[in-house]
């Protein structure tokens, strides 16, 4: 509201410019300055507002200023602040951080009787509290006084912050007195300019929210937070950022309400996204809006409550991402508005006539996550008032306290209409208007008015006088210095000794009890401080040069000086250090401070350091560590205080925070070296536990270089170590020793294996393909593969699947973990399959799968045995094929072949094995394949077997191992159903055939194979054509002639034995059909490891003969030869 004149204060600017005022002046925060709100309206200021030199703010919604908007709104003669939901925790501080004293405040309840609590915070962070309980009376336009005045207790003197933690109240007329010298307010802008905003200078700070208030900052941040940036797109001179990449509603505004005839706003902008920039123009009858679209168009919208403008948008276009200079011209007198972009008029409208039309506020608004930059806002108000005042300033000079003096000034009406001055308001009760009002000033004429100045104390008073004639205003300033009789006194408050940090803001305060003070003089170390003429002295940003002995003198008007006590001021530079120090070295920490009688307190990890010599010595501002040990690590601090004259220290200030860590000799962390082939380039960096300054190595392969300063190892190895002549493709690792050094010495030496592989040599590999794990093998028959490493290091070979051969190629590389060659094998397009990841291990094994620890099992094989290694396995190996587990492919009752199969393996001196024999159903099988290495026994070998005896209708596959003159293995045998099968047309799956055999040794002269001639043997025949297992007696002569005797069927049993091959064969008559004998044959092999002979019987099926089948089937049986008990 408009506060009673005897309590001073609306505008304070001129007071702040006079630093010599001896006593602070009370001020009233009454929310009635023109830029805050027009009576009957409201304004919201985010994050707060500055009035009378004080900053008012709330964390959420800022400060809401209003008049009596509604019939039930409280009335206090003007505007006031409202604090309801969302406006909790009001905080009031001086804009310069000065202490102040609150005296009284007007409060009104929002609803009901409730206390309003005020909290004052002192400079030492102690707090005081007072609660004012409202009477609950608030009737708006009724007769009851809505606001109550409350007086703060004396304990609230010289606080630095006043806060209200609650809400639900109205506040007005807060009377405060600041203590100290304020920074001068910026000079007012020259009319018609009312705002000139860029963000280059203080109070705006880079990468901080925009300052609020005054003519050089926005009035309010309505929504969001707008930051000052160094550059936004082409705007490079610290523009303001809207949006900032956050999906929020961002808005700020400049309040006008100047009753001007014309408003012109200019600004620069750039748009970096797809969102439109909106400019809102609040007027006295509603709302206007202009959108600057991201496509370069401009759209104008009329008000939401009254259609103020008529007309249509014009075509317009601009480049949003460039710098766009925009001028918005609102000529209220001539009822026209236009928008000019980059010097070109893009839109123009005509205003409808409305009474008292005025623009209240310009608002910039952005919705969305894009970024818009704004800079160089200039707003001018033309034709503000037809009243002109001369002179604009009245200086009454010196007037005795208790008396008064008058001065006159003229007011000229430059308009063509008569004007009547109805009211004069003064910001200071010292100045009053003596001329009676109302006063008519005819058009184009002048009148003389008289102002009286009556100072109330011996200080300088300043004030602003506002004249009002209808909607028009005119102002002038006035000043006077009161003359008062000298009453000598003394200082009741002396400047205090204290320690401060660099760049700290400090006010040295004194209080002189007496009158007749002309001014004050401050000295530093006896030297006068220029321009320091008040009872307070401010150090705005302390430096080391500000340290020393300060003293203030009250200079009386008769020239006498009264001196205060000296204040010892010390300035400390706070340093933060993070340093790594060498073991055994020397470190000195120095705390930088200026002043006298200083005390330095050094601590390590919070513990006081009291030693002045030895490994840790603290001497004044210096702390020395020598020699540095492991215990030297820690957090070191230095606090600085002043020793008072009584001996006790002052409060201390932190001068240093140092974090020291001890540098240990570096450890080599590299634990594996890359596998490299001779002639290939390699490069890697040695990793260490800490920063290293030097590296050394021993045992490096020829052609490899170590950079001793960086730890980089690089080059092309020239030679591989091959210790096994039989395997020139296999390398032996180098033993390389690395050592790292730093300021603390050498770290531990680390010896690493380095595999340097010889240049590629042709090597051949072979193996089997798992029938169940290869996705492209839809037949389920499996297959085999062959691979070769070429002299260029590539892989070639073929995959045989279900009788079809597919070529494959690959380009393997070494695995650094185990030295395996690995890479993808690619099929040609006809295979319609993706690649297989193959690994060739250093021991010659071949597996598949990209994870070495979990191979996928598609491929299993190895390197083909060298001739030298294969020679030990040369010979003939007869072996039995014994079924282990059987399972039919159809019903369980379908039988499987009853014969016992056999194979005879013949290994040549070159390692190629030729094998032949008969399966349990009588099928003859033959094949050959070179031996490959054994993955577990270097003295052994393996033979992969893969056959398709029935041409894509069966397979015979598995592994046979050669070791210690024996053969062992497990083979899979599957036979698919087929009507043309001579035996077992239903098919079967014999999951496993056990291979058991040994190297054949021909009998010596006079001896028989397997000692057959030494004892009587049994010949056991089992076949479907026989009544059951039939046993005959077998006797073998020295010449291996066999004689078979025994009663009953079958008859005609004969047999021959081949001692050189260990094979036997024979026949018998199994029955008769139509008088003709049915002959059966059998074949087999003697297996010394079993001490038996095993084989298969084949005979025509008598049942098929009776059915007169065109393709008679065969009965299959087994034959066994074993010693008689």
Short mmCIF file of N, CA and C in Angstrom, two decimals, residues 879 959-963 965-971 993-998:
data_model
loop_
_atom_site.label_atom_id
_atom_site.label_comp_id
_atom_site.label_asym_id
_atom_site.label_seq_id
_atom_site.Cartn_x
_atom_site.Cartn_y
_atom_site.Cartn_z
N UNK A 879 39.41 -106.78 -36.25
CA UNK A 879 38.61 -106.28 -35.12
C UNK A 879 37.18 -106.75 -35.27
N UNK A 959 34.72 -93.19 -34.53
CA UNK A 959 36.16 -93.06 -34.32
C UNK A 959 36.77 -94.39 -33.86
N UNK A 960 37.95 -94.67 -34.39
CA UNK A 960 38.74 -95.83 -33.99
C UNK A 960 40.11 -95.31 -33.56
N UNK A 961 40.53 -95.73 -32.38
CA UNK A 961 41.81 -95.30 -31.85
C UNK A 961 42.86 -96.39 -32.00
N UNK A 962 44.07 -95.98 -32.37
CA UNK A 962 45.23 -96.85 -32.47
C UNK A 962 46.15 -96.53 -31.31
N UNK A 963 46.38 -97.52 -30.47
CA UNK A 963 47.28 -97.29 -29.34
C UNK A 963 47.79 -98.63 -28.84
N UNK A 965 49.38 -101.11 -30.17
CA UNK A 965 49.11 -102.27 -31.05
C UNK A 965 47.68 -102.76 -30.92
N UNK A 966 46.78 -101.90 -30.47
CA UNK A 966 45.37 -102.28 -30.36
C UNK A 966 44.53 -101.22 -31.05
N UNK A 967 43.32 -101.65 -31.44
CA UNK A 967 42.33 -100.71 -31.96
C UNK A 967 41.10 -100.82 -31.10
N UNK A 968 40.54 -99.64 -30.79
CA UNK A 968 39.31 -99.56 -30.01
C UNK A 968 38.47 -98.42 -30.58
N UNK A 969 37.18 -98.54 -30.42
CA UNK A 969 36.35 -97.43 -30.89
C UNK A 969 34.88 -97.70 -30.71
N UNK A 970 34.11 -96.73 -31.06
CA UNK A 970 32.66 -96.84 -31.06
C UNK A 970 32.15 -96.23 -32.35
N UNK A 971 31.32 -97.02 -33.05
CA UNK A 971 30.79 -96.59 -34.33
C UNK A 971 29.27 -96.56 -34.27
N UNK A 993 28.33 -99.53 -32.04
CA UNK A 993 29.07 -100.78 -32.27
C UNK A 993 30.44 -100.60 -31.63
N UNK A 994 30.78 -101.50 -30.74
CA UNK A 994 32.08 -101.43 -30.09
C UNK A 994 33.11 -102.10 -30.97
N UNK A 995 34.22 -101.39 -31.23
CA UNK A 995 35.31 -101.92 -32.04
C UNK A 995 36.38 -102.44 -31.09
N UNK A 996 36.71 -103.72 -31.24
CA UNK A 996 37.75 -104.33 -30.42
C UNK A 996 38.67 -105.12 -31.35
N UNK A 997 39.95 -104.79 -31.33
CA UNK A 997 40.90 -105.50 -32.17
C UNK A 997 42.31 -105.25 -31.73
N UNK A 998 43.23 -105.91 -32.42
CA UNK A 998 44.66 -105.75 -32.12
C UNK A 998 45.47 -106.06 -33.36
#
